Every structure is written in structure tokens, then in C-alpha cells.
Coordinates of C-alpha atoms in Angstrom, one line a residue:
M1 CA -16.9 14.5 -83.8
S2 CA -14.7 11.7 -85.6
G3 CA -10.8 11.2 -84.7
K4 CA -10.2 13.2 -87.7
P5 CA -8.4 16.7 -87.5
R6 CA -11.2 19.5 -87.9
L7 CA -9.9 22.3 -89.7
T8 CA -11.8 25.9 -89.3
Y9 CA -11.4 28.6 -91.8
C10 CA -12.9 30.1 -95.1
N11 CA -13.5 28.0 -98.1
G12 CA -10.5 29.1 -99.9
R13 CA -6.4 28.8 -99.8
G14 CA -5.2 31.6 -97.3
R15 CA -3.2 30.4 -94.6
M16 CA -4.9 27.1 -94.2
E17 CA -3.9 25.8 -97.6
P18 CA 0.0 24.7 -96.3
V19 CA -2.0 22.7 -93.6
R20 CA -4.2 20.8 -96.0
W21 CA -1.3 20.3 -98.0
L22 CA 0.6 18.8 -95.2
L23 CA -2.0 16.7 -93.8
A24 CA -2.9 15.6 -97.2
A25 CA 0.9 14.7 -98.1
A26 CA 1.1 12.7 -94.9
G27 CA -2.2 10.7 -95.9
V28 CA -4.1 12.0 -93.1
E29 CA -7.9 12.5 -94.0
F30 CA -9.7 15.8 -92.2
E31 CA -12.8 17.5 -91.9
E32 CA -13.6 21.2 -92.3
V33 CA -15.8 23.9 -91.1
F34 CA -16.2 26.9 -93.5
L35 CA -16.5 30.3 -92.2
E36 CA -19.0 32.3 -94.0
T37 CA -20.1 35.0 -91.7
R38 CA -18.4 37.5 -89.1
E39 CA -20.8 36.3 -86.5
Q40 CA -19.6 32.6 -87.0
Y41 CA -16.0 34.3 -86.2
E42 CA -17.0 36.2 -83.4
K43 CA -18.8 33.4 -81.9
L44 CA -15.2 31.5 -81.7
I45 CA -13.5 34.5 -80.1
K46 CA -16.6 34.7 -77.6
D47 CA -16.2 31.2 -76.7
G48 CA -12.4 31.4 -76.2
V49 CA -11.6 29.0 -79.2
L50 CA -9.1 31.4 -80.7
M51 CA -6.1 32.1 -78.4
F52 CA -5.1 35.3 -80.6
Q53 CA -8.5 35.8 -82.2
Q54 CA -7.3 34.3 -85.5
V55 CA -7.7 31.8 -87.7
P56 CA -6.5 29.0 -88.9
L57 CA -8.0 26.8 -86.3
V58 CA -7.0 23.3 -86.3
E59 CA -8.6 20.9 -83.6
I60 CA -6.2 18.0 -83.4
D61 CA -5.5 15.7 -80.7
G62 CA -7.7 17.2 -77.9
M63 CA -6.0 20.7 -78.8
K64 CA -7.4 23.6 -80.5
M65 CA -4.4 24.9 -82.3
V66 CA -4.0 28.2 -83.8
Q67 CA -0.8 30.1 -85.5
T68 CA -0.1 28.5 -88.8
R69 CA 3.7 27.8 -88.0
A70 CA 2.8 26.1 -84.8
I71 CA 0.0 23.9 -86.5
L72 CA 2.4 22.9 -89.3
S73 CA 5.2 22.2 -86.9
Y74 CA 2.9 19.9 -84.8
I75 CA 1.7 18.0 -88.1
A76 CA 5.2 17.5 -89.4
G77 CA 6.3 16.3 -86.0
K78 CA 3.5 14.0 -85.5
Y79 CA 3.9 12.3 -89.2
N80 CA 7.5 12.1 -89.2
L81 CA 8.1 15.0 -91.8
Y82 CA 10.4 16.8 -89.7
G83 CA 14.1 15.2 -90.0
K84 CA 15.8 12.9 -88.1
D85 CA 17.7 15.3 -85.9
L86 CA 18.1 19.1 -84.7
K87 CA 20.4 19.9 -87.8
E88 CA 17.8 18.3 -90.3
R89 CA 15.1 20.0 -88.7
A90 CA 17.1 23.5 -88.6
L91 CA 17.4 23.1 -92.5
I92 CA 13.7 22.3 -92.6
D93 CA 13.0 25.4 -90.9
M94 CA 15.1 27.8 -93.1
Y95 CA 13.8 26.3 -96.2
V96 CA 10.4 26.6 -94.9
E97 CA 10.6 30.2 -94.0
G98 CA 12.0 31.1 -97.1
I99 CA 9.1 29.4 -99.2
T100 CA 6.9 31.0 -96.7
D101 CA 8.2 34.5 -97.3
L102 CA 7.4 33.7 -101.0
M103 CA 4.2 32.5 -100.5
Q104 CA 3.0 35.6 -98.2
M105 CA 3.6 37.8 -101.8
I106 CA 1.0 35.4 -103.3
L107 CA -1.3 35.5 -100.4
V108 CA -1.8 39.0 -100.3
F109 CA -1.8 39.4 -104.3
P110 CA -5.5 39.0 -104.6
F111 CA -6.1 41.7 -102.4
S112 CA -4.1 44.3 -104.3
P113 CA -5.8 47.2 -105.7
P114 CA -6.0 46.8 -109.6
E115 CA -3.4 49.3 -110.1
A116 CA -0.7 47.6 -108.0
K117 CA -1.4 44.2 -109.7
E118 CA 1.1 44.1 -112.4
K119 CA 3.8 45.8 -110.1
N120 CA 3.0 43.1 -107.3
L121 CA 3.3 40.4 -110.1
D122 CA 6.6 41.5 -111.4
S123 CA 8.0 41.2 -107.7
I124 CA 6.7 37.8 -107.2
K125 CA 8.5 36.8 -110.4
D126 CA 11.7 38.7 -109.6
R127 CA 11.6 37.1 -106.0
A128 CA 10.9 33.7 -107.5
I129 CA 13.4 33.4 -110.2
N130 CA 16.3 35.5 -108.4
R131 CA 16.1 34.9 -104.7
Y132 CA 14.2 32.1 -103.8
F133 CA 14.0 29.2 -106.7
P134 CA 17.7 29.4 -107.0
V135 CA 18.5 28.2 -103.7
F136 CA 16.3 25.2 -104.0
E137 CA 17.7 24.7 -107.7
K138 CA 21.3 24.4 -105.8
V139 CA 20.1 22.2 -102.8
L140 CA 18.5 19.5 -105.2
K141 CA 21.3 19.6 -107.6
H142 CA 23.8 18.1 -104.8
S143 CA 20.9 16.0 -103.1
Q144 CA 19.0 13.4 -104.3
D145 CA 15.3 13.3 -104.3
F146 CA 14.4 15.5 -101.5
L147 CA 15.8 18.6 -99.7
V148 CA 16.5 17.3 -96.7
G149 CA 18.5 14.1 -95.7
N150 CA 17.1 12.3 -98.9
K151 CA 14.0 11.7 -96.9
F152 CA 10.6 13.3 -98.0
S153 CA 9.7 16.1 -95.5
W154 CA 7.8 19.1 -94.8
A155 CA 9.9 21.3 -97.1
D156 CA 9.4 19.3 -100.0
V157 CA 5.5 19.8 -99.6
Q158 CA 6.0 23.6 -98.7
L159 CA 8.3 23.6 -102.0
I160 CA 6.1 21.8 -104.3
E161 CA 2.9 24.0 -102.9
A162 CA 5.0 27.2 -103.9
I163 CA 6.1 25.9 -107.2
L164 CA 2.5 25.1 -108.3
A165 CA 1.0 28.8 -106.9
V166 CA 3.6 30.9 -108.8
E167 CA 3.3 28.5 -111.9
E168 CA -0.4 29.6 -111.9
K169 CA 0.7 32.8 -112.3
I170 CA 3.8 32.9 -114.2
P171 CA 3.5 29.6 -116.3
A172 CA 7.3 29.5 -117.7
V173 CA 8.9 30.4 -114.3
L174 CA 10.7 27.1 -114.0
S175 CA 12.3 27.3 -117.6
G176 CA 15.5 28.2 -116.2
F177 CA 15.5 25.3 -113.0
P178 CA 16.0 21.8 -114.6
Q179 CA 16.3 20.3 -110.9
L180 CA 12.9 22.1 -109.8
Q181 CA 11.3 20.7 -113.0
A182 CA 12.3 17.4 -112.1
F183 CA 11.1 17.7 -108.6
K184 CA 7.8 19.0 -109.3
I185 CA 7.2 16.0 -111.3
R186 CA 8.5 13.5 -108.7
M187 CA 6.4 15.2 -106.1
S188 CA 3.3 15.1 -108.4
N189 CA 3.3 11.6 -108.8
M190 CA 3.9 10.8 -105.0
P191 CA 0.5 8.9 -104.2
T192 CA -0.7 11.0 -101.4
I193 CA 0.1 14.4 -103.3
K194 CA -1.1 12.7 -106.6
K195 CA -4.5 12.5 -105.2
F196 CA -4.7 15.7 -103.6
L197 CA -4.0 17.3 -107.0
Q198 CA -6.9 15.4 -108.3
P199 CA -10.4 17.2 -109.1
G200 CA -12.6 16.8 -105.9
S201 CA -9.9 16.9 -103.5
P202 CA -9.8 19.4 -100.4
R203 CA -7.3 21.4 -102.3
K204 CA -8.7 24.8 -102.9
P205 CA -8.8 26.7 -106.2
P206 CA -7.1 30.0 -106.7
P207 CA -8.6 32.9 -105.0
D208 CA -11.8 34.3 -106.9
E209 CA -13.9 37.4 -106.2
C210 CA -16.3 35.7 -104.3
Y211 CA -13.6 34.1 -101.7
I212 CA -12.1 37.6 -101.4
E213 CA -15.1 39.3 -100.6
T214 CA -16.1 36.6 -98.1
V215 CA -12.7 37.2 -96.3
L216 CA -13.2 41.0 -96.3
K217 CA -16.9 40.6 -94.9
I218 CA -15.6 38.2 -92.0
F219 CA -12.2 39.8 -90.9
K220 CA -12.2 43.4 -91.9
K221 CA -13.4 45.7 -89.4

């Protein structure tokens, strides 16, 4: 095994995508193992690899890490994307938690029954426009280029991921947010993020029927 972090998950976004984003933004190359069958997943559990019998699993620095938040916190700290002191870390945590709440709605959306999709999409739009994006618009209006301490951090990575994910479903969602529009352009042109946004990168496409079927096959009892 190389010294690169190794990520084990399905071949799709899910809860691993923020990890891919953060590693890519930090300029860290990684390897991936894709789960395709329930037997693979059950073997990980049997072997004692998954502490809480859940993926994502990230093998890094000799550790087998689970729980998305713990993984992301470790990566952010390791690559100096977690603020300069406790106050900045607290701000980053608050911003990240807020973005995660919005992203959770996007995460479960593909698994919605057809009759609920329109209502759920309206909920995503409402939360983005009226609850979450106004917070970051205000923060960016009173800062310079980044959300915390005018230094690139985990919070910025989470926000650009969320913006692009929401835009896939609601293309005009940023129409009333000029600061976020400018932020999106800045972040998308950062070399490591620009590379991650290119075709052929480890970034995963929006979930399709094949991905949904695979997830249900592996994890649904």
C-alpha cells in the first residue's frame, strides 16, 4: 500500500464526497476502493475495520478512520485548514455544521419517492435561499476572500461544494447573492479546486439510478 490515504465507499458521492473535496483542495492524492456488493461491506464489519459498522472508511496515517465529521476534522487539522486558534475553529465548525445540514437534504434527495421529489426540491430551495446562503452572503460581505480569518479553510471547501450541488438542482439559486457568486468564481479558480472540477478527476457525478440501486443493495437490510 502506498502512503496515500485510501478511501472505501461506493462509487458515488454520498458521505464520502466532502472527504474527496477536502483532500483534493489540500492537494492530496488518494486511492479509492469501491464497494459493489453487500458481501464486501459485511467482510469489513466481520474484520473489525468499521468501528460502528458504517462507511465512509478512510485509512490515513496508520489509522482506519470512520465517522465523516471525525475524518474531515482530522484532514482539516493535518493540512492547516482548521483556523489559527480555538475561536477560528469554532467559527469553522459552525459554518461547516450549517452547510452539512443543507447538504443532508441533498444527500437524501435521490432516495425520495417520486411523489415527494417536487416537495423536497422546494424545501432545498427554500432552505438554501432563506436560511443558509444569506448567512454566508453576509459573512463574505464583511470579510475579504474567505469565510474565516481571511485564510482558506475547511469551511470554504464545504461551501463551494454545497453551492455547486445546489446549483445542479436549482441553476439560478445564486441570483440574489452577489458575494456568493464572486466566491464561487474565486474558489473554482484555485488551482487544486480547479483541477478537482476537471473531467477525469475523483469528483463524482450526481447520483444516478445505478448508484442508488448499488447503495440500496449494499446497505438496505
